[in-house]
Amino acid sequence: MKIALLGYGRMGKTIEKLAENRGHSIVYKTSSGLKEDELKKADVAIDFSIPEAAFKNITTCFQHQIPVVCGTTGWLEKYDEAVKICKKENAAFIYASNFSLGVNLFFELNTQLAKLMKKFDQYKVDVEEIHHTKKLDKPSGTAITLTEQILANSAYTNWELKEENTSISEKTIPVTAKRIEDVPGTHIINYASDIDDIEIKHTAHSREGFALGAIIAAEFLKDKTGIFTMKDVLNV
Ligand SMILES: NC(=O)C1=CN([C@@H]2O[C@H](COP(=O)(O)OP(=O)(O)OC[C@H]3O[C@@H](n4cnc5c(N)ncnc54)[C@H](O)[C@@H]3O)[C@@H](O)[C@H]2O)C=CC1
Ligand SMILES: O=C(O)C1=N[C@H](C(=O)O)C[C@H](O)C1
């Protein structure tokens, strides 16, 4: 498979290494704007760039009917518009806030746990994410997905990023974002009561899980049209 890497930073470089080990070739890579003649050489594009660039990158791929896998976080206010353009251009698209198998299993666990906890209102939930200090967005896209899953399966009505010394209402899910050097990505869901806590946690040991998941998504998407999610790719 011929891959275009849109974003050649930490993730782009990890994807290049794993993709070549799986027999794919990187035919185009960029860390700035797109050269459309170069992009057109690819069977599929993988975007791990920056929030400001993702929408332009992926919609340019749609215009050339190049299937695109996007892992960039922090641009989702434009997701619905991207989906509309993808359908109009008869292109193919997968976005995921997290491509790792482990986190996608964790998403299922989180949903089931939220359903179970719904009737036990003595437990208060909070969501915490920890990432490296170079991360541009907060909270992480993964933390937002986890929080939205809890909202869809509980009596909570909204979420807020918790800054120090702020008080948060009963119906609001507090989300804490910590930045610690070199942490690839940790997510914790805690249900606390006066008597005990119940906690689930996912810890990424490196970026390889994210990169491998994105490559598997690209292998799935090549030669397809339409909008897909990691549930379609992994059958979870
Ligand atoms: N969905 C997932 O599984 C994961 C998502 N991410 C997300 O992926 C994104 C990238 O993460 P990292 O690789 O750690 O960041 P990074 O900062 O190492 O790499 C981003 C690269 O994009 C480049 N860039 C800037 N403008 C561009 C443009 N117009 N077109 C193409 N590239 C451009 C930058 O120069 C940089 O090299 C972030 O939004 C991060 O949150 C990261 C890991 C996993
Ligand atoms: O920026 C990162 O590094 C990561 N970003 C994604 C997110 O925002 O959820 C996924 C992963 O946790 C690493």
PDB file of C-alpha atoms and ligand atoms in Angstrom:
ATOM      1  CA  MET A   1       0.000   0.000   0.000  1.00  0.00           C
ATOM      2  CA  LYS A   2       1.319   3.456  -0.896  1.00  0.00           C
ATOM      3  CA  ILE A   3       0.896   5.822   2.055  1.00  0.00           C
ATOM      4  CA  ALA A   4       1.008   9.628   2.314  1.00  0.00           C
ATOM      5  CA  LEU A   5       1.929  10.870   5.801  1.00  0.00           C
ATOM      6  CA  LEU A   6       0.327  14.225   6.539  1.00  0.00           C
ATOM      7  CA  GLY A   7       2.270  15.256   9.640  1.00  0.00           C
ATOM      8  CA  TYR A   8       5.767  13.863  10.132  1.00  0.00           C
ATOM      9  CA  GLY A   9       6.275  14.433  13.827  1.00  0.00           C
ATOM     10  CA  ARG A  10       6.289  11.894  16.689  1.00  0.00           C
ATOM     11  CA  MET A  11       3.356   9.903  15.276  1.00  0.00           C
ATOM     12  CA  GLY A  12       4.277  10.274  11.585  1.00  0.00           C
ATOM     13  CA  LYS A  13       7.756   8.875  12.283  1.00  0.00           C
ATOM     14  CA  THR A  14       6.418   5.945  14.359  1.00  0.00           C
ATOM     15  CA  ILE A  15       3.894   5.106  11.610  1.00  0.00           C
ATOM     16  CA  GLU A  16       6.631   5.221   8.939  1.00  0.00           C
ATOM     17  CA  LYS A  17       8.720   2.641  10.836  1.00  0.00           C
ATOM     18  CA  LEU A  18       5.829   0.226  11.501  1.00  0.00           C
ATOM     19  CA  ALA A  19       4.281   0.661   8.019  1.00  0.00           C
ATOM     20  CA  GLU A  20       7.572  -0.186   6.289  1.00  0.00           C
ATOM     21  CA  ASN A  21       7.933  -3.274   8.523  1.00  0.00           C
ATOM     22  CA  ARG A  22       4.479  -4.372   7.297  1.00  0.00           C
ATOM     23  CA  GLY A  23       5.590  -4.032   3.646  1.00  0.00           C
ATOM     24  CA  HIS A  24       3.986  -0.660   2.879  1.00  0.00           C
ATOM     25  CA  SER A  25       5.802   2.271   1.306  1.00  0.00           C
ATOM     26  CA  ILE A  26       5.685   5.932   2.230  1.00  0.00           C
ATOM     27  CA  VAL A  27       5.349   7.779  -1.085  1.00  0.00           C
ATOM     28  CA  TYR A  28       4.833  11.260   0.349  1.00  0.00           C
ATOM     29  CA  LYS A  29       5.396  12.909   3.694  1.00  0.00           C
ATOM     30  CA  THR A  30       4.903  16.503   4.768  1.00  0.00           C
ATOM     31  CA  SER A  31       5.198  18.593   7.887  1.00  0.00           C
ATOM     32  CA  SER A  32       3.619  21.674   6.331  1.00  0.00           C
ATOM     33  CA  GLY A  33       1.082  22.308   3.521  1.00  0.00           C
ATOM     34  CA  LEU A  34       0.164  19.704   0.893  1.00  0.00           C
ATOM     35  CA  LYS A  35       1.616  19.303  -2.605  1.00  0.00           C
ATOM     36  CA  GLU A  36      -1.389  17.833  -4.402  1.00  0.00           C
ATOM     37  CA  ASP A  37       0.628  16.216  -7.243  1.00  0.00           C
ATOM     38  CA  GLU A  38       2.682  14.320  -4.656  1.00  0.00           C
ATOM     39  CA  LEU A  39      -0.372  13.429  -2.553  1.00  0.00           C
ATOM     40  CA  LYS A  40      -2.069  11.859  -5.601  1.00  0.00           C
ATOM     41  CA  LYS A  41       0.604   9.111  -5.748  1.00  0.00           C
ATOM     42  CA  ALA A  42      -0.817   7.565  -2.535  1.00  0.00           C
ATOM     43  CA  ASP A  43      -3.461   4.827  -2.094  1.00  0.00           C
ATOM     44  CA  VAL A  44      -4.295   6.208   1.344  1.00  0.00           C
ATOM     45  CA  ALA A  45      -3.354   9.200   3.510  1.00  0.00           C
ATOM     46  CA  ILE A  46      -2.728   9.215   7.270  1.00  0.00           C
ATOM     47  CA  ASP A  47      -3.041  12.576   9.029  1.00  0.00           C
ATOM     48  CA  PHE A  48      -1.351  13.118  12.401  1.00  0.00           C
ATOM     49  CA  SER A  49      -0.701  16.838  12.109  1.00  0.00           C
ATOM     50  CA  ILE A  50      -1.940  19.788  14.173  1.00  0.00           C
ATOM     51  CA  PRO A  51      -5.500  20.936  15.010  1.00  0.00           C
ATOM     52  CA  GLU A  52      -5.302  23.944  12.633  1.00  0.00           C
ATOM     53  CA  ALA A  53      -4.229  21.814   9.633  1.00  0.00           C
ATOM     54  CA  ALA A  54      -6.317  18.638   9.891  1.00  0.00           C
ATOM     55  CA  PHE A  55      -9.551  19.856   8.247  1.00  0.00           C
ATOM     56  CA  LYS A  56      -7.768  21.315   5.194  1.00  0.00           C
ATOM     57  CA  ASN A  57      -5.582  18.213   4.831  1.00  0.00           C
ATOM     58  CA  ILE A  58      -8.413  15.700   4.983  1.00  0.00           C
ATOM     59  CA  THR A  59     -10.805  17.636   2.736  1.00  0.00           C
ATOM     60  CA  THR A  60      -8.025  17.989   0.139  1.00  0.00           C
ATOM     61  CA  CYS A  61      -7.702  14.176   0.228  1.00  0.00           C
ATOM     62  CA  PHE A  62     -11.494  13.854  -0.267  1.00  0.00           C
ATOM     63  CA  GLN A  63     -11.290  16.063  -3.386  1.00  0.00           C
ATOM     64  CA  HIS A  64      -8.817  13.580  -4.891  1.00  0.00           C
ATOM     65  CA  GLN A  65     -10.758  10.495  -3.637  1.00  0.00           C
ATOM     66  CA  ILE A  66      -7.789   9.447  -1.480  1.00  0.00           C
ATOM     67  CA  PRO A  67      -9.078   7.534   1.579  1.00  0.00           C
ATOM     68  CA  VAL A  68      -7.925   9.293   4.738  1.00  0.00           C
ATOM     69  CA  VAL A  69      -7.272   8.112   8.283  1.00  0.00           C
ATOM     70  CA  CYS A  70      -7.134  11.008  10.736  1.00  0.00           C
ATOM     71  CA  GLY A  71      -5.801  10.809  14.291  1.00  0.00           C
ATOM     72  CA  THR A  72      -5.259  14.525  14.862  1.00  0.00           C
ATOM     73  CA  THR A  73      -7.214  15.778  17.864  1.00  0.00           C
ATOM     74  CA  GLY A  74      -8.520  19.248  18.708  1.00  0.00           C
ATOM     75  CA  TRP A  75     -10.342  20.063  15.422  1.00  0.00           C
ATOM     76  CA  LEU A  76     -13.638  18.191  15.989  1.00  0.00           C
ATOM     77  CA  GLU A  77     -15.942  21.211  15.832  1.00  0.00           C
ATOM     78  CA  LYS A  78     -15.522  20.717  12.048  1.00  0.00           C
ATOM     79  CA  TYR A  79     -16.081  16.925  12.020  1.00  0.00           C
ATOM     80  CA  ASP A  80     -19.698  17.118  10.730  1.00  0.00           C
ATOM     81  CA  GLU A  81     -18.646  19.443   7.917  1.00  0.00           C
ATOM     82  CA  ALA A  82     -15.834  17.045   6.985  1.00  0.00           C
ATOM     83  CA  VAL A  83     -18.296  14.136   6.875  1.00  0.00           C
ATOM     84  CA  LYS A  84     -20.579  16.135   4.565  1.00  0.00           C
ATOM     85  CA  ILE A  85     -17.705  16.878   2.159  1.00  0.00           C
ATOM     86  CA  CYS A  86     -16.550  13.250   2.274  1.00  0.00           C
ATOM     87  CA  LYS A  87     -20.017  12.048   1.231  1.00  0.00           C
ATOM     88  CA  LYS A  88     -20.325  14.688  -1.503  1.00  0.00           C
ATOM     89  CA  GLU A  89     -16.945  13.674  -2.973  1.00  0.00           C
ATOM     90  CA  ASN A  90     -17.701   9.936  -2.587  1.00  0.00           C
ATOM     91  CA  ALA A  91     -14.493   9.549  -0.593  1.00  0.00           C
ATOM     92  CA  ALA A  92     -13.528   7.489   2.480  1.00  0.00           C
ATOM     93  CA  PHE A  93     -12.772   8.590   6.036  1.00  0.00           C
ATOM     94  CA  ILE A  94     -11.955   7.247   9.496  1.00  0.00           C
ATOM     95  CA  TYR A  95     -11.375   9.557  12.452  1.00  0.00           C
ATOM     96  CA  ALA A  96     -10.526   8.185  15.909  1.00  0.00           C
ATOM     97  CA  SER A  97      -9.414  10.064  19.003  1.00  0.00           C
ATOM     98  CA  ASN A  98      -7.347   6.960  19.746  1.00  0.00           C
ATOM     99  CA  PHE A  99      -6.365   4.163  17.333  1.00  0.00           C
ATOM    100  CA  SER A 100      -4.884   1.687  19.823  1.00  0.00           C
ATOM    101  CA  LEU A 101      -6.626  -1.646  20.327  1.00  0.00           C
ATOM    102  CA  GLY A 102      -6.222  -1.265  24.111  1.00  0.00           C
ATOM    103  CA  VAL A 103      -7.981   2.095  24.248  1.00  0.00           C
ATOM    104  CA  ASN A 104     -10.778   0.867  21.982  1.00  0.00           C
ATOM    105  CA  LEU A 105     -11.346  -2.028  24.417  1.00  0.00           C
ATOM    106  CA  PHE A 106     -11.139   0.505  27.266  1.00  0.00           C
ATOM    107  CA  PHE A 107     -13.873   2.571  25.517  1.00  0.00           C
ATOM    108  CA  GLU A 108     -16.178  -0.483  25.681  1.00  0.00           C
ATOM    109  CA  LEU A 109     -15.323  -1.096  29.335  1.00  0.00           C
ATOM    110  CA  ASN A 110     -15.983   2.572  30.140  1.00  0.00           C
ATOM    111  CA  THR A 111     -19.430   2.449  28.498  1.00  0.00           C
ATOM    112  CA  GLN A 112     -20.388  -0.741  30.344  1.00  0.00           C
ATOM    113  CA  LEU A 113     -19.145   0.656  33.662  1.00  0.00           C
ATOM    114  CA  ALA A 114     -21.108   3.911  33.159  1.00  0.00           C
ATOM    115  CA  LYS A 115     -24.294   1.889  32.539  1.00  0.00           C
ATOM    116  CA  LEU A 116     -23.659  -0.157  35.692  1.00  0.00           C
ATOM    117  CA  MET A 117     -22.958   2.907  37.861  1.00  0.00           C
ATOM    118  CA  LYS A 118     -25.933   4.940  36.640  1.00  0.00           C
ATOM    119  CA  LYS A 119     -28.240   3.928  39.501  1.00  0.00           C
ATOM    120  CA  PHE A 120     -25.603   4.284  42.258  1.00  0.00           C
ATOM    121  CA  ASP A 121     -25.489   8.033  42.751  1.00  0.00           C
ATOM    122  CA  GLN A 122     -23.354   7.814  45.895  1.00  0.00           C
ATOM    123  CA  TYR A 123     -20.409   7.406  43.453  1.00  0.00           C
ATOM    124  CA  LYS A 124     -19.108  10.566  41.709  1.00  0.00           C
ATOM    125  CA  VAL A 125     -17.122  10.115  38.530  1.00  0.00           C
ATOM    126  CA  ASP A 126     -14.065  11.997  37.358  1.00  0.00           C
ATOM    127  CA  VAL A 127     -11.850  11.612  34.299  1.00  0.00           C
ATOM    128  CA  GLU A 128      -8.104  12.211  34.293  1.00  0.00           C
ATOM    129  CA  GLU A 129      -5.620  12.219  31.433  1.00  0.00           C
ATOM    130  CA  ILE A 130      -1.826  12.508  31.579  1.00  0.00           C
ATOM    131  CA  HIS A 131       0.307  13.309  28.520  1.00  0.00           C
ATOM    132  CA  HIS A 132       3.764  14.598  27.566  1.00  0.00           C
ATOM    133  CA  THR A 133       4.472  18.331  27.853  1.00  0.00           C
ATOM    134  CA  LYS A 134       4.581  18.866  24.034  1.00  0.00           C
ATOM    135  CA  LYS A 135       0.864  18.083  23.611  1.00  0.00           C
ATOM    136  CA  LEU A 136      -0.954  21.091  22.103  1.00  0.00           C
ATOM    137  CA  ASP A 137      -4.570  20.354  23.118  1.00  0.00           C
ATOM    138  CA  LYS A 138      -6.267  19.683  26.439  1.00  0.00           C
ATOM    139  CA  PRO A 139      -8.104  17.689  27.477  1.00  0.00           C
ATOM    140  CA  SER A 140      -6.994  14.895  25.144  1.00  0.00           C
ATOM    141  CA  GLY A 141      -9.317  13.708  22.381  1.00  0.00           C
ATOM    142  CA  THR A 142      -9.437  10.335  24.138  1.00  0.00           C
ATOM    143  CA  ALA A 143     -10.565  11.949  27.414  1.00  0.00           C
ATOM    144  CA  ILE A 144     -13.326  13.754  25.496  1.00  0.00           C
ATOM    145  CA  THR A 145     -14.505  10.466  23.930  1.00  0.00           C
ATOM    146  CA  LEU A 146     -14.482   8.766  27.364  1.00  0.00           C
ATOM    147  CA  THR A 147     -16.422  11.652  28.904  1.00  0.00           C
ATOM    148  CA  GLU A 148     -18.986  11.665  26.091  1.00  0.00           C
ATOM    149  CA  GLN A 149     -19.518   7.931  26.608  1.00  0.00           C
ATOM    150  CA  ILE A 150     -20.211   8.526  30.308  1.00  0.00           C
ATOM    151  CA  LEU A 151     -22.571  11.425  29.500  1.00  0.00           C
ATOM    152  CA  ALA A 152     -24.541   9.194  27.103  1.00  0.00           C
ATOM    153  CA  ASN A 153     -24.998   6.546  29.804  1.00  0.00           C
ATOM    154  CA  SER A 154     -25.523   8.516  33.034  1.00  0.00           C
ATOM    155  CA  ALA A 155     -27.445  11.386  34.624  1.00  0.00           C
ATOM    156  CA  TYR A 156     -24.506  13.809  34.177  1.00  0.00           C
ATOM    157  CA  THR A 157     -25.347  16.688  31.840  1.00  0.00           C
ATOM    158  CA  ASN A 158     -21.982  18.163  30.783  1.00  0.00           C
ATOM    159  CA  TRP A 159     -18.239  18.156  31.441  1.00  0.00           C
ATOM    160  CA  GLU A 160     -15.684  20.792  32.397  1.00  0.00           C
ATOM    161  CA  LEU A 161     -11.923  20.955  32.366  1.00  0.00           C
ATOM    162  CA  LYS A 162     -11.009  21.121  36.055  1.00  0.00           C
ATOM    163  CA  GLU A 163      -8.494  23.817  36.923  1.00  0.00           C
ATOM    164  CA  GLU A 164      -7.109  24.113  40.466  1.00  0.00           C
ATOM    165  CA  ASN A 165      -9.467  25.563  43.111  1.00  0.00           C
ATOM    166  CA  THR A 166     -12.548  25.581  40.888  1.00  0.00           C
ATOM    167  CA  SER A 167     -15.826  24.135  42.093  1.00  0.00           C
ATOM    168  CA  ILE A 168     -17.886  22.003  39.758  1.00  0.00           C
ATOM    169  CA  SER A 169     -21.619  21.290  39.943  1.00  0.00           C
ATOM    170  CA  GLU A 170     -23.053  17.834  40.835  1.00  0.00           C
ATOM    171  CA  LYS A 171     -24.189  17.170  37.261  1.00  0.00           C
ATOM    172  CA  THR A 172     -20.851  18.092  35.674  1.00  0.00           C
ATOM    173  CA  ILE A 173     -18.094  15.557  34.992  1.00  0.00           C
ATOM    174  CA  PRO A 174     -14.718  17.033  36.028  1.00  0.00           C
ATOM    175  CA  VAL A 175     -11.892  16.324  33.579  1.00  0.00           C
ATOM    176  CA  THR A 176      -8.306  16.813  34.751  1.00  0.00           C
ATOM    177  CA  ALA A 177      -5.420  17.179  32.258  1.00  0.00           C
ATOM    178  CA  LYS A 178      -1.860  16.726  33.578  1.00  0.00           C
ATOM    179  CA  ARG A 179       1.320  17.276  31.578  1.00  0.00           C
ATOM    180  CA  ILE A 180       4.428  15.271  32.558  1.00  0.00           C
ATOM    181  CA  GLU A 181       7.529  14.875  30.388  1.00  0.00           C
ATOM    182  CA  ASP A 182       7.544  11.880  27.982  1.00  0.00           C
ATOM    183  CA  VAL A 183       4.218  10.301  29.044  1.00  0.00           C
ATOM    184  CA  PRO A 184       2.709   8.763  25.836  1.00  0.00           C
ATOM    185  CA  GLY A 185      -0.878   8.756  27.166  1.00  0.00           C
ATOM    186  CA  THR A 186      -2.670   7.639  30.354  1.00  0.00           C
ATOM    187  CA  HIS A 187      -6.420   7.781  31.012  1.00  0.00           C
ATOM    188  CA  ILE A 188      -8.145   7.098  34.338  1.00  0.00           C
ATOM    189  CA  ILE A 189     -11.868   6.916  35.155  1.00  0.00           C
ATOM    190  CA  ASN A 190     -12.591   7.064  38.874  1.00  0.00           C
ATOM    191  CA  TYR A 191     -15.913   6.548  40.656  1.00  0.00           C
ATOM    192  CA  ALA A 192     -15.476   7.776  44.260  1.00  0.00           C
ATOM    193  CA  SER A 193     -17.810   7.323  47.219  1.00  0.00           C
ATOM    194  CA  ASP A 194     -17.237   8.072  50.927  1.00  0.00           C
ATOM    195  CA  ILE A 195     -16.616   4.357  51.467  1.00  0.00           C
ATOM    196  CA  ASP A 196     -14.482   3.324  48.491  1.00  0.00           C
ATOM    197  CA  ASP A 197     -13.307   4.048  44.937  1.00  0.00           C
ATOM    198  CA  ILE A 198     -13.700   2.068  41.728  1.00  0.00           C
ATOM    199  CA  GLU A 199     -11.095   2.913  39.077  1.00  0.00           C
ATOM    200  CA  ILE A 200     -10.261   1.823  35.534  1.00  0.00           C
ATOM    201  CA  LYS A 201      -7.040   2.912  33.868  1.00  0.00           C
ATOM    202  CA  HIS A 202      -5.337   2.617  30.472  1.00  0.00           C
ATOM    203  CA  THR A 203      -1.608   3.283  30.250  1.00  0.00           C
ATOM    204  CA  ALA A 204       0.140   3.443  26.864  1.00  0.00           C
ATOM    205  CA  HIS A 205       3.785   2.340  27.172  1.00  0.00           C
ATOM    206  CA  SER A 206       4.757   3.915  23.814  1.00  0.00           C
ATOM    207  CA  ARG A 207       3.180   5.356  20.626  1.00  0.00           C
ATOM    208  CA  GLU A 208       3.334   1.984  18.834  1.00  0.00           C
ATOM    209  CA  GLY A 209      -0.262   1.001  19.678  1.00  0.00           C
ATOM    210  CA  PHE A 210      -1.633   4.250  18.226  1.00  0.00           C
ATOM    211  CA  ALA A 211       0.537   3.887  15.106  1.00  0.00           C
ATOM    212  CA  LEU A 212      -0.287   0.216  14.501  1.00  0.00           C
ATOM    213  CA  GLY A 213      -4.022   0.924  14.887  1.00  0.00           C
ATOM    214  CA  ALA A 214      -3.815   3.762  12.350  1.00  0.00           C
ATOM    215  CA  ILE A 215      -2.025   1.501   9.834  1.00  0.00           C
ATOM    216  CA  ILE A 216      -4.615  -1.269  10.325  1.00  0.00           C
ATOM    217  CA  ALA A 217      -7.326   1.373   9.783  1.00  0.00           C
ATOM    218  CA  ALA A 218      -5.590   2.463   6.550  1.00  0.00           C
ATOM    219  CA  GLU A 219      -5.396  -1.157   5.333  1.00  0.00           C
ATOM    220  CA  PHE A 220      -9.152  -1.461   6.061  1.00  0.00           C
ATOM    221  CA  LEU A 221     -10.042   1.830   4.330  1.00  0.00           C
ATOM    222  CA  LYS A 222      -8.056   1.412   1.095  1.00  0.00           C
ATOM    223  CA  ASP A 223     -10.478   0.821  -1.837  1.00  0.00           C
ATOM    224  CA  LYS A 224     -13.565   1.660   0.280  1.00  0.00           C
ATOM    225  CA  THR A 225     -15.854   4.683   0.233  1.00  0.00           C
ATOM    226  CA  GLY A 226     -17.865   6.010   3.182  1.00  0.00           C
ATOM    227  CA  ILE A 227     -17.461   6.986   6.820  1.00  0.00           C
ATOM    228  CA  PHE A 228     -16.121   4.401   9.261  1.00  0.00           C
ATOM    229  CA  THR A 229     -14.986   4.178  12.891  1.00  0.00           C
ATOM    230  CA  MET A 230     -12.567   1.931  14.780  1.00  0.00           C
ATOM    231  CA  LYS A 231     -15.553  -0.218  15.776  1.00  0.00           C
ATOM    232  CA  ASP A 232     -15.854  -1.189  12.072  1.00  0.00           C
ATOM    233  CA  VAL A 233     -12.101  -1.880  11.861  1.00  0.00           C
ATOM    234  CA  LEU A 234     -11.656  -3.887  15.076  1.00  0.00           C
ATOM    235  CA  ASN A 235     -15.101  -5.489  15.423  1.00  0.00           C
ATOM    236  CA  VAL A 236     -15.246  -4.478  19.109  1.00  0.00           C
TER     237      VAL A 236
HETATM  238  N1  LIG B   1      -5.748   9.304  17.485  1.00  0.00           N
HETATM  239  C1  LIG B   1      -4.659   8.784  18.057  1.00  0.00           C
HETATM  240  O1  LIG B   1      -4.557   7.561  18.275  1.00  0.00           O
HETATM  241  C2  LIG B   1      -3.533   9.695  18.417  1.00  0.00           C
HETATM  242  C3  LIG B   1      -3.632  11.023  18.145  1.00  0.00           C
HETATM  243  N2  LIG B   1      -2.578  11.860  18.340  1.00  0.00           N
HETATM  244  C4  LIG B   1      -2.765  13.230  17.872  1.00  0.00           C
HETATM  245  O2  LIG B   1      -2.034  13.360  16.646  1.00  0.00           O
HETATM  246  C5  LIG B   1      -1.567  14.694  16.490  1.00  0.00           C
HETATM  247  C6  LIG B   1      -0.076  14.678  16.200  1.00  0.00           C
HETATM  248  O3  LIG B   1       0.614  14.176  17.340  1.00  0.00           O
HETATM  249  P1  LIG B   1       2.218  14.118  17.362  1.00  0.00           P
HETATM  250  O4  LIG B   1       2.738  13.363  16.201  1.00  0.00           O
HETATM  251  O5  LIG B   1       2.587  13.715  18.743  1.00  0.00           O
HETATM  252  O6  LIG B   1       2.552  15.681  17.154  1.00  0.00           O
HETATM  253  P2  LIG B   1       3.895  16.332  16.564  1.00  0.00           P
HETATM  254  O7  LIG B   1       3.860  17.759  17.000  1.00  0.00           O
HETATM  255  O8  LIG B   1       5.073  15.504  16.902  1.00  0.00           O
HETATM  256  O9  LIG B   1       3.653  16.237  14.979  1.00  0.00           O
HETATM  257  C7  LIG B   1       2.784  17.043  14.246  1.00  0.00           C
HETATM  258  C8  LIG B   1       3.471  17.402  12.949  1.00  0.00           C
HETATM  259  O10 LIG B   1       2.545  18.056  12.080  1.00  0.00           O
HETATM  260  C9  LIG B   1       3.278  19.018  11.354  1.00  0.00           C
HETATM  261  N3  LIG B   1       2.405  19.982  10.670  1.00  0.00           N
HETATM  262  C10 LIG B   1       2.147  21.287  10.957  1.00  0.00           C
HETATM  263  N4  LIG B   1       1.319  21.815  10.020  1.00  0.00           N
HETATM  264  C11 LIG B   1       1.067  20.819   9.122  1.00  0.00           C
HETATM  265  C12 LIG B   1       0.300  20.736   7.921  1.00  0.00           C
HETATM  266  N5  LIG B   1      -0.372  21.802   7.433  1.00  0.00           N
HETATM  267  N6  LIG B   1       0.229  19.547   7.274  1.00  0.00           N
HETATM  268  C13 LIG B   1       0.912  18.473   7.734  1.00  0.00           C
HETATM  269  N7  LIG B   1       1.672  18.505   8.844  1.00  0.00           N
HETATM  270  C14 LIG B   1       1.749  19.654   9.534  1.00  0.00           C
HETATM  271  C15 LIG B   1       4.205  19.635  12.411  1.00  0.00           C
HETATM  272  O11 LIG B   1       5.265  20.340  11.804  1.00  0.00           O
HETATM  273  C16 LIG B   1       4.656  18.366  13.133  1.00  0.00           C
HETATM  274  O12 LIG B   1       5.787  17.815  12.505  1.00  0.00           O
HETATM  275  C17 LIG B   1      -2.012  15.431  17.748  1.00  0.00           C
HETATM  276  O13 LIG B   1      -3.228  16.091  17.486  1.00  0.00           O
HETATM  277  C18 LIG B   1      -2.233  14.316  18.766  1.00  0.00           C
HETATM  278  O14 LIG B   1      -3.172  14.649  19.759  1.00  0.00           O
HETATM  279  C19 LIG B   1      -1.394  11.422  18.831  1.00  0.00           C
HETATM  280  C20 LIG B   1      -1.232  10.124  19.157  1.00  0.00           C
HETATM  281  C21 LIG B   1      -2.296   9.140  18.986  1.00  0.00           C
HETATM  282  O1  LIG B   2      -1.061  13.914  21.720  1.00  0.00           O
HETATM  283  C1  LIG B   2      -0.861  12.719  22.045  1.00  0.00           C
HETATM  284  O2  LIG B   2       0.269  12.293  22.300  1.00  0.00           O
HETATM  285  C2  LIG B   2      -2.007  11.814  22.090  1.00  0.00           C
HETATM  286  N1  LIG B   2      -3.166  12.260  21.659  1.00  0.00           N
HETATM  287  C3  LIG B   2      -4.373  11.542  21.564  1.00  0.00           C
HETATM  288  C4  LIG B   2      -5.461  12.216  22.363  1.00  0.00           C
HETATM  289  O3  LIG B   2      -5.512  13.469  22.382  1.00  0.00           O
HETATM  290  O4  LIG B   2      -6.299  11.522  22.934  1.00  0.00           O
HETATM  291  C5  LIG B   2      -4.230  10.073  21.810  1.00  0.00           C
HETATM  292  C6  LIG B   2      -3.121   9.650  22.729  1.00  0.00           C
HETATM  293  O5  LIG B   2      -3.561   9.665  24.051  1.00  0.00           O
HETATM  294  C7  LIG B   2      -1.841  10.418  22.547  1.00  0.00           C
END
